[in-house]
mmCIF file of C-alpha atoms in Angstrom:
data_model
loop_
_atom_site.group_PDB
_atom_site.id
_atom_site.type_symbol
_atom_site.label_atom_id
_atom_site.label_comp_id
_atom_site.label_asym_id
_atom_site.label_seq_id
_atom_site.Cartn_x
_atom_site.Cartn_y
_atom_site.Cartn_z
ATOM 1 C CA MET A 1 9.835 -10.647 14.730
ATOM 2 C CA ASP A 2 9.126 -12.192 18.267
ATOM 3 C CA LYS A 3 8.767 -8.838 19.757
ATOM 4 C CA VAL A 4 5.763 -7.749 17.953
ATOM 5 C CA LEU A 5 2.785 -8.036 19.446
ATOM 6 C CA HIS A 6 -0.945 -8.592 17.646
ATOM 7 C CA LYS A 7 -4.130 -7.585 18.864
ATOM 8 C CA SER A 8 -7.735 -7.003 17.501
ATOM 9 C CA VAL A 9 -9.303 -3.800 17.526
ATOM 10 C CA GLN A 10 -13.269 -3.605 17.167
ATOM 11 C CA VAL A 11 -14.661 -1.259 14.534
ATOM 12 C CA ASP A 12 -18.320 -1.646 12.773
ATOM 13 C CA GLY A 13 -18.639 -5.031 14.372
ATOM 14 C CA LEU A 14 -15.393 -6.065 12.859
ATOM 15 C CA LYS A 15 -12.449 -7.228 14.466
ATOM 16 C CA LEU A 16 -9.364 -5.752 12.611
ATOM 17 C CA HIS A 17 -6.012 -7.167 12.990
ATOM 18 C CA VAL A 18 -3.045 -4.804 14.291
ATOM 19 C CA ALA A 19 0.450 -5.568 14.617
ATOM 20 C CA GLU A 20 2.451 -3.655 17.074
ATOM 21 C CA VAL A 21 6.142 -3.074 18.521
ATOM 22 C CA GLY A 22 7.662 -0.479 20.393
ATOM 23 C CA SER A 23 6.480 1.601 23.474
ATOM 24 C CA GLU A 24 3.308 3.068 23.716
ATOM 25 C CA SER A 25 4.433 6.463 25.334
ATOM 26 C CA SER A 26 6.958 6.528 21.888
ATOM 27 C CA PRO A 27 5.424 9.070 18.722
ATOM 28 C CA ALA A 28 3.558 6.226 16.416
ATOM 29 C CA VAL A 29 4.005 4.931 12.936
ATOM 30 C CA ILE A 30 0.985 3.625 11.446
ATOM 31 C CA PHE A 31 1.896 1.598 8.180
ATOM 32 C CA LEU A 32 -0.591 1.100 5.681
ATOM 33 C CA HIS A 33 -0.102 -1.959 3.012
ATOM 34 C CA GLY A 34 -1.050 -2.209 -0.525
ATOM 35 C CA PHE A 35 -1.903 -5.137 -2.601
ATOM 36 C CA PRO A 36 -0.930 -8.318 -2.483
ATOM 37 C CA GLU A 37 -0.062 -7.321 0.680
ATOM 38 C CA ILE A 38 -0.760 -7.356 4.232
ATOM 39 C CA TRP A 39 1.050 -5.912 7.826
ATOM 40 C CA TYR A 40 3.718 -8.392 7.321
ATOM 41 C CA THR A 41 5.001 -6.580 4.429
ATOM 42 C CA TRP A 42 6.303 -4.187 7.024
ATOM 43 C CA ARG A 43 8.065 -6.820 9.024
ATOM 44 C CA TYR A 44 11.755 -4.960 8.215
ATOM 45 C CA GLN A 45 10.246 -1.606 9.028
ATOM 46 C CA MET A 46 8.597 -2.248 12.202
ATOM 47 C CA ILE A 47 11.258 -3.517 13.883
ATOM 48 C CA ALA A 48 13.577 -0.373 12.743
ATOM 49 C CA VAL A 49 11.513 2.453 13.575
ATOM 50 C CA ALA A 50 10.904 0.452 16.988
ATOM 51 C CA ASN A 51 14.668 0.419 17.566
ATOM 52 C CA ALA A 52 14.942 4.037 16.661
ATOM 53 C CA GLY A 53 12.343 4.990 19.400
ATOM 54 C CA PHE A 54 9.057 4.915 17.452
ATOM 55 C CA ARG A 55 5.748 2.904 17.925
ATOM 56 C CA ALA A 56 5.314 0.844 14.854
ATOM 57 C CA ILE A 57 1.639 0.000 14.143
ATOM 58 C CA ALA A 58 0.670 -2.337 11.008
ATOM 59 C CA PRO A 59 -3.061 -3.486 10.742
ATOM 60 C CA ASP A 60 -4.819 -5.750 7.745
ATOM 61 C CA PHE A 61 -7.125 -3.763 6.148
ATOM 62 C CA ARG A 62 -10.655 -5.153 6.559
ATOM 63 C CA GLY A 63 -11.066 -8.247 4.524
ATOM 64 C CA TYR A 64 -7.176 -8.966 4.302
ATOM 65 C CA GLY A 65 -5.315 -11.077 6.214
ATOM 66 C CA LEU A 66 -6.208 -11.524 9.926
ATOM 67 C CA SER A 67 -8.911 -9.133 9.993
ATOM 68 C CA ASP A 68 -12.434 -9.755 9.401
ATOM 69 C CA SER A 69 -14.082 -9.409 6.041
ATOM 70 C CA PRO A 70 -17.232 -7.223 5.667
ATOM 71 C CA ALA A 71 -20.578 -8.966 5.434
ATOM 72 C CA GLU A 72 -20.468 -7.604 1.552
ATOM 73 C CA PRO A 73 -16.846 -7.389 0.291
ATOM 74 C CA GLU A 74 -18.331 -6.158 -3.032
ATOM 75 C CA LYS A 75 -19.634 -2.741 -0.912
ATOM 76 C CA ALA A 76 -16.566 -2.019 0.403
ATOM 77 C CA SER A 77 -15.246 1.355 0.330
ATOM 78 C CA PHE A 78 -12.249 3.975 0.544
ATOM 79 C CA ALA A 79 -13.958 5.641 2.707
ATOM 80 C CA ASP A 80 -14.561 2.553 5.313
ATOM 81 C CA PHE A 81 -10.767 1.893 4.880
ATOM 82 C CA VAL A 82 -10.273 5.472 6.101
ATOM 83 C CA ASN A 83 -12.650 5.527 8.911
ATOM 84 C CA ASP A 84 -11.120 2.192 10.145
ATOM 85 C CA ILE A 85 -7.794 4.095 10.697
ATOM 86 C CA VAL A 86 -9.140 6.737 12.561
ATOM 87 C CA SER A 87 -11.249 3.956 14.412
ATOM 88 C CA ILE A 88 -7.864 2.343 15.256
ATOM 89 C CA LEU A 89 -5.936 4.991 16.118
ATOM 90 C CA ASP A 90 -8.806 6.348 18.580
ATOM 91 C CA SER A 91 -8.593 2.853 20.070
ATOM 92 C CA LEU A 92 -5.154 2.850 21.035
ATOM 93 C CA GLY A 93 -5.421 6.352 22.240
ATOM 94 C CA ILE A 94 -3.214 7.903 19.519
ATOM 95 C CA SER A 95 -4.200 11.842 18.686
ATOM 96 C CA LYS A 96 -1.173 12.387 16.148
ATOM 97 C CA VAL A 97 0.664 9.954 13.844
ATOM 98 C CA PHE A 98 3.171 9.418 11.248
ATOM 99 C CA VAL A 99 1.630 7.603 8.105
ATOM 100 C CA VAL A 100 3.963 5.169 6.227
ATOM 101 C CA ALA A 101 1.845 3.498 3.030
ATOM 102 C CA LYS A 102 2.465 2.010 0.043
ATOM 103 C CA ASP A 103 0.661 1.390 -3.335
ATOM 104 C CA PHE A 104 -3.168 1.455 -2.594
ATOM 105 C CA GLY A 105 -2.326 1.798 1.124
ATOM 106 C CA ALA A 106 -0.977 5.678 0.158
ATOM 107 C CA MET A 107 -4.233 6.741 -1.997
ATOM 108 C CA VAL A 108 -5.918 5.856 1.803
ATOM 109 C CA ALA A 109 -3.562 7.909 3.427
ATOM 110 C CA PHE A 110 -4.007 10.696 1.115
ATOM 111 C CA SER A 111 -7.727 10.875 2.197
ATOM 112 C CA PHE A 112 -6.731 10.478 5.696
ATOM 113 C CA VAL A 113 -4.472 13.268 5.202
ATOM 114 C CA LEU A 114 -6.872 15.438 3.754
ATOM 115 C CA LEU A 115 -9.751 14.765 6.158
ATOM 116 C CA HIS A 116 -7.623 14.495 8.918
ATOM 117 C CA PRO A 117 -4.706 17.029 8.949
ATOM 118 C CA GLU A 118 -4.905 17.428 12.515
ATOM 119 C CA LYS A 119 -3.850 13.971 13.456
ATOM 120 C CA VAL A 120 -0.936 13.941 10.871
ATOM 121 C CA ALA A 121 2.499 14.290 11.937
ATOM 122 C CA GLY A 122 4.563 13.323 8.749
ATOM 123 C CA LEU A 123 3.377 11.073 5.296
ATOM 124 C CA ILE A 124 5.731 8.608 3.778
ATOM 125 C CA SER A 125 4.433 7.302 0.270
ATOM 126 C CA LEU A 126 6.160 4.694 -1.283
ATOM 127 C CA GLY A 127 5.775 3.657 -5.162
ATOM 128 C CA MET A 128 2.301 5.827 -5.215
ATOM 129 C CA ILE A 129 2.340 9.454 -6.191
ATOM 130 C CA PHE A 130 -0.923 11.822 -5.039
ATOM 131 C CA VAL A 131 -2.971 12.895 -7.749
ATOM 132 C CA PRO A 132 -6.248 15.204 -6.966
ATOM 133 C CA PRO A 133 -9.294 13.302 -6.512
ATOM 134 C CA GLY A 134 -11.003 14.885 -9.454
ATOM 135 C CA ALA A 135 -8.198 14.296 -11.841
ATOM 136 C CA TYR A 136 -8.138 10.510 -11.013
ATOM 137 C CA LYS A 137 -8.209 8.559 -14.135
ATOM 138 C CA ARG A 138 -8.751 4.668 -13.525
ATOM 139 C CA SER A 139 -7.747 3.292 -16.793
ATOM 140 C CA PHE A 140 -4.771 5.964 -16.780
ATOM 141 C CA ALA A 141 -5.107 5.741 -20.679
ATOM 142 C CA LEU A 142 -3.482 2.115 -20.745
ATOM 143 C CA PRO A 143 -4.731 -0.628 -23.048
ATOM 144 C CA GLU A 144 -7.629 -2.954 -22.392
ATOM 145 C CA GLY A 145 -5.182 -5.605 -20.992
ATOM 146 C CA PHE A 146 -3.566 -3.447 -18.299
ATOM 147 C CA TYR A 147 -3.865 -5.364 -15.119
ATOM 148 C CA VAL A 148 -5.851 -2.762 -13.221
ATOM 149 C CA ARG A 149 -8.334 -2.496 -16.105
ATOM 150 C CA ARG A 150 -8.982 -6.218 -16.096
ATOM 151 C CA TRP A 151 -9.495 -6.718 -12.463
ATOM 152 C CA GLN A 152 -11.565 -3.911 -12.602
ATOM 153 C CA GLU A 153 -14.138 -5.814 -14.469
ATOM 154 C CA PRO A 154 -16.397 -8.364 -12.018
ATOM 155 C CA GLY A 155 -15.504 -11.904 -12.143
ATOM 156 C CA ARG A 156 -12.736 -11.255 -14.593
ATOM 157 C CA ALA A 157 -9.884 -11.681 -12.082
ATOM 158 C CA GLU A 158 -12.138 -14.463 -10.215
ATOM 159 C CA ALA A 159 -12.172 -16.498 -13.046
ATOM 160 C CA ASP A 160 -8.145 -15.804 -13.462
ATOM 161 C CA PHE A 161 -7.398 -16.642 -9.933
ATOM 162 C CA GLY A 162 -9.543 -19.690 -9.259
ATOM 163 C CA ARG A 163 -8.037 -21.499 -11.952
ATOM 164 C CA LEU A 164 -4.948 -21.490 -9.602
ATOM 165 C CA ASP A 165 -4.036 -22.326 -5.580
ATOM 166 C CA VAL A 166 -3.823 -18.908 -3.825
ATOM 167 C CA LYS A 167 -0.483 -19.281 -3.031
ATOM 168 C CA THR A 168 0.145 -19.555 -6.857
ATOM 169 C CA VAL A 169 -1.597 -16.355 -7.312
ATOM 170 C CA VAL A 170 0.297 -14.364 -4.734
ATOM 171 C CA ARG A 171 3.560 -15.658 -6.284
ATOM 172 C CA ASN A 172 2.568 -14.605 -9.631
ATOM 173 C CA ILE A 173 1.786 -10.877 -8.477
ATOM 174 C CA TYR A 174 4.520 -10.731 -6.637
ATOM 175 C CA ILE A 175 6.758 -11.800 -9.759
ATOM 176 C CA LEU A 176 4.990 -9.486 -12.263
ATOM 177 C CA PHE A 177 4.994 -6.363 -9.774
ATOM 178 C CA SER A 178 8.750 -6.858 -8.938
ATOM 179 C CA LYS A 179 9.358 -6.185 -12.570
ATOM 180 C CA SER A 180 9.767 -2.696 -14.616
ATOM 181 C CA GLU A 181 7.791 -3.594 -17.239
ATOM 182 C CA ILE A 182 3.902 -2.835 -17.129
ATOM 183 C CA PRO A 183 1.730 -5.644 -16.504
ATOM 184 C CA ILE A 184 -0.065 -6.101 -19.590
ATOM 185 C CA ALA A 185 -1.885 -9.131 -21.313
ATOM 186 C CA ASP A 186 -2.770 -9.943 -24.621
ATOM 187 C CA GLU A 187 -6.351 -9.984 -25.969
ATOM 188 C CA ASN A 188 -6.280 -13.956 -25.747
ATOM 189 C CA GLN A 189 -4.397 -13.935 -22.478
ATOM 190 C CA GLU A 190 -5.261 -13.313 -18.934
ATOM 191 C CA ILE A 191 -2.999 -11.602 -16.487
ATOM 192 C CA MET A 192 -2.073 -14.846 -14.612
ATOM 193 C CA ASP A 193 -0.934 -16.248 -17.895
ATOM 194 C CA LEU A 194 2.136 -13.586 -17.771
ATOM 195 C CA VAL A 195 4.119 -15.722 -15.680
ATOM 196 C CA LYS A 196 5.564 -18.862 -16.223
ATOM 197 C CA PRO A 197 5.143 -22.089 -13.976
ATOM 198 C CA THR A 198 9.239 -22.044 -13.753
ATOM 199 C CA SER A 199 9.507 -18.124 -13.275
ATOM 200 C CA PRO A 200 11.989 -17.765 -9.783
ATOM 201 C CA LEU A 201 10.855 -15.921 -7.076
ATOM 202 C CA PRO A 202 12.258 -12.402 -6.761
ATOM 203 C CA SER A 203 15.788 -12.860 -4.882
ATOM 204 C CA TRP A 204 14.972 -10.948 -1.898
ATOM 205 C CA PHE A 205 11.298 -12.770 -1.108
ATOM 206 C CA THR A 206 11.715 -16.144 0.149
ATOM 207 C CA GLU A 207 9.701 -19.026 0.111
ATOM 208 C CA GLU A 208 8.921 -18.482 3.541
ATOM 209 C CA ASP A 209 7.618 -15.003 2.726
ATOM 210 C CA LEU A 210 5.466 -16.510 0.368
ATOM 211 C CA ALA A 211 4.108 -19.017 2.486
ATOM 212 C CA THR A 212 3.294 -16.543 5.479
ATOM 213 C CA TYR A 213 1.242 -14.232 2.407
ATOM 214 C CA GLY A 214 -0.238 -17.267 0.880
ATOM 215 C CA ALA A 215 -1.535 -18.581 4.149
ATOM 216 C CA LEU A 216 -3.264 -15.399 5.000
ATOM 217 C CA TYR A 217 -4.728 -14.734 1.483
ATOM 218 C CA GLU A 218 -5.774 -18.318 2.111
ATOM 219 C CA ARG A 219 -8.050 -17.103 4.922
ATOM 220 C CA SER A 220 -9.327 -13.841 3.734
ATOM 221 C CA GLY A 221 -9.503 -14.580 -0.212
ATOM 222 C CA PHE A 222 -9.624 -11.917 -2.695
ATOM 223 C CA ARG A 223 -13.139 -10.755 -2.888
ATOM 224 C CA THR A 224 -12.563 -7.329 -0.443
ATOM 225 C CA ALA A 225 -8.856 -7.108 -2.414
ATOM 226 C CA LEU A 226 -10.449 -6.762 -5.509
ATOM 227 C CA GLN A 227 -13.318 -4.285 -4.528
ATOM 228 C CA VAL A 228 -10.712 -2.122 -2.775
ATOM 229 C CA PRO A 229 -8.832 -0.535 -4.456
ATOM 230 C CA TYR A 230 -9.524 -2.046 -8.147
ATOM 231 C CA ARG A 231 -13.632 -1.544 -8.231
ATOM 232 C CA ALA A 232 -14.513 0.964 -5.646
ATOM 233 C CA THR A 233 -14.548 4.669 -6.094
ATOM 234 C CA TYR A 234 -12.129 6.835 -5.150
ATOM 235 C CA LEU A 235 -13.297 8.545 -1.639
ATOM 236 C CA ASP A 236 -15.243 11.822 -1.742
ATOM 237 C CA VAL A 237 -13.037 14.147 0.305
ATOM 238 C CA GLY A 238 -15.850 16.573 -0.139
ATOM 239 C CA PRO A 239 -14.792 20.766 -0.302
ATOM 240 C CA VAL A 240 -10.646 19.940 -0.537
ATOM 241 C CA GLU A 241 -10.905 18.088 -3.616
ATOM 242 C CA HIS A 242 -10.676 21.052 -6.104
ATOM 243 C CA ASP A 243 -7.848 22.646 -3.916
ATOM 244 C CA PRO A 244 -6.343 19.958 -2.298
ATOM 245 C CA LYS A 245 -3.666 20.547 0.155
ATOM 246 C CA MET A 246 -1.204 18.117 2.013
ATOM 247 C CA GLU A 247 0.395 20.772 4.455
ATOM 248 C CA ALA A 248 2.299 18.223 6.606
ATOM 249 C CA PRO A 249 5.952 17.101 5.840
ATOM 250 C CA THR A 250 5.973 14.161 2.643
ATOM 251 C CA LEU A 251 8.580 11.771 1.797
ATOM 252 C CA LEU A 252 8.157 10.005 -1.664
ATOM 253 C CA ILE A 253 10.120 6.936 -2.275
ATOM 254 C CA MET A 254 9.996 5.957 -5.954
ATOM 255 C CA GLY A 255 12.156 2.461 -6.899
ATOM 256 C CA GLU A 256 13.925 3.823 -10.203
ATOM 257 C CA GLU A 257 12.717 0.436 -11.696
ATOM 258 C CA ASP A 258 9.167 0.365 -10.392
ATOM 259 C CA TYR A 259 6.909 -0.014 -13.170
ATOM 260 C CA VAL A 260 4.717 2.725 -11.840
ATOM 261 C CA MET A 261 7.291 5.143 -12.947
ATOM 262 C CA LYS A 262 6.635 4.416 -16.722
ATOM 263 C CA ILE A 263 2.990 5.202 -15.968
ATOM 264 C CA MET A 264 3.642 8.535 -14.457
ATOM 265 C CA ASP A 265 7.337 9.209 -14.854
ATOM 266 C CA GLU A 266 6.779 12.644 -16.481
ATOM 267 C CA TYR A 267 4.361 13.785 -13.310
ATOM 268 C CA VAL A 268 7.189 12.309 -10.845
ATOM 269 C CA ARG A 269 10.193 13.875 -12.031
ATOM 270 C CA SER A 270 8.589 17.174 -12.636
ATOM 271 C CA ASP A 271 7.213 17.567 -9.244
ATOM 272 C CA GLY A 272 3.937 17.617 -10.122
ATOM 273 C CA MET A 273 2.989 16.517 -6.829
ATOM 274 C CA LYS A 274 4.439 19.648 -5.036
ATOM 275 C CA LYS A 275 1.678 22.126 -6.120
ATOM 276 C CA TYR A 276 -0.808 19.700 -3.624
ATOM 277 C CA VAL A 277 2.051 18.628 -1.251
ATOM 278 C CA PRO A 278 4.578 21.341 -0.748
ATOM 279 C CA ASN A 279 6.288 20.011 1.773
ATOM 280 C CA LEU A 280 7.675 17.130 -0.432
ATOM 281 C CA GLU A 281 10.838 15.490 -0.637
ATOM 282 C CA THR A 282 11.565 12.765 -3.272
ATOM 283 C CA ILE A 283 14.029 10.061 -3.310
ATOM 284 C CA TYR A 284 14.657 7.454 -6.130
ATOM 285 C CA VAL A 285 16.314 4.102 -4.958
ATOM 286 C CA PRO A 286 18.730 2.915 -7.804
ATOM 287 C CA HIS A 287 17.397 -0.514 -9.068
ATOM 288 C CA GLY A 288 14.269 -0.279 -6.701
ATOM 289 C CA SER A 289 11.362 -2.389 -7.832
ATOM 290 C CA HIS A 290 7.393 -1.908 -6.610
ATOM 291 C CA PHE A 291 8.486 -3.485 -3.464
ATOM 292 C CA VAL A 292 11.480 -1.234 -2.697
ATOM 293 C CA HIS A 293 11.407 -1.659 1.039
ATOM 294 C CA GLU A 294 11.196 -5.666 0.965
ATOM 295 C CA GLN A 295 14.037 -5.610 -1.578
ATOM 296 C CA PHE A 296 16.188 -3.036 -0.243
ATOM 297 C CA PRO A 297 14.809 -3.066 3.582
ATOM 298 C CA ASP A 298 18.062 -1.136 5.031
ATOM 299 C CA HIS A 299 18.091 1.464 2.662
ATOM 300 C CA VAL A 300 14.430 2.523 3.238
ATOM 301 C CA ASN A 301 14.618 2.004 6.684
ATOM 302 C CA GLN A 302 17.391 4.651 6.849
ATOM 303 C CA LEU A 303 15.224 6.828 4.857
ATOM 304 C CA ILE A 304 12.232 6.654 6.836
ATOM 305 C CA VAL A 305 14.020 6.700 10.285
ATOM 306 C CA THR A 306 15.720 9.760 9.041
ATOM 307 C CA PHE A 307 12.491 11.229 8.145
ATOM 308 C CA LEU A 308 11.036 10.567 11.637
ATOM 309 C CA ASP A 309 13.856 11.768 13.355
ATOM 310 C CA ARG A 310 13.806 14.857 11.870
ATOM 311 C CA ASN A 311 9.814 15.703 12.361
ATOM 312 C CA LYS A 312 9.461 14.111 15.754
ATOM 313 C CA HIS A 313 9.077 17.363 17.015
ATOM 314 C CA ARG A 314 5.705 17.626 15.410
ATOM 315 C CA VAL A 315 4.143 14.759 17.861
ATOM 316 C CA PRO A 316 2.975 16.193 21.523
ATOM 317 C CA VAL A 317 4.889 14.388 24.011
#
C-alpha cells in the first residue's frame, strides 16, 4: 500500500480524492466503490492490476471518504457522480479506460458506459446486475422493513445511525451485508438493531480495516451516502433508455452467497442481462458474499487480471 499515491482533482469547485498506483503509460483501470465503502475497498485489486502492468485509479465519490462533500448533499445525483468520473479521467489525460465497479458504483458505471461508450474498453461489475433504467424498481417489491426502503425515508436512517458512533454503524453494515440473508427489519425494529454488539466481524475484515473505514466516514458523514444511492432517482440516460445496449466486453462477478442473489437470482441465472449486454460473461464465486473482492481477493484479482489481459488490445497505445 506504500506504493499508492494520493492526489486531489478539482471538479465543480470540489476536491475529489483519487488513489493511484501503476505507470501513467499503462492501460488505465478505474475502480468505483459502493456503500459503505471508499477507495480503500479496492486495496487488494489496485496492487494486483498495477503488478500486472495496468494503471489503477480509485476515486472517492463526492461526499465519500477524502473527497469534498457537495454544498447540498441532499441534492447530489447519479448524474453528478457520472460527470465526476468523466472529469477525473479528463484531468488525468485518460481517453479510454477499463471500469471495475461494485454495488451502486456499478450503477454509476452502467450509466457511464451507456453515455460514453467511446471511453470504455471493458466493464467488470461485482455484486450488481444491469437492469434497464426504464424497468428499474427501487423497492424490488420487498417488505417495508427492507434496508433500501428504510434508508429511502428521509430522517429514518439518520435517527437509526445517530444512536451509535460512526465506526459501529460501518461495522454493523459490513456484518449485515456479508450475510446471505436479505437485511429486513421487523415493524418495530430499525436496521441497526439487526446486529448484536457481540456479533464478530467477518473473518476477512480486520479491526484495522474497520478503523480505516470508520475514520473516513467520521470525516464525511453519511449525508451524501444516504442521498446517492438510496434517495436519488436513477440517472436518465436519454434516448438509450428504451433500447440500452452496452457493447463493451463485460464480466459480472457474483458471490454465490451474496444476498443480492436472493433478490435477482432468476434474472442473473437466466442471463437476462445478455439482452442488453451481449458481450457478457458471468462468473459465480463459491461461498462469496457481497464483499467477494475483499473476502477472496486472490481469486477475484485473478479473474480481473485475466479479463484485462484478454481485452487490453482495446486500449490505444
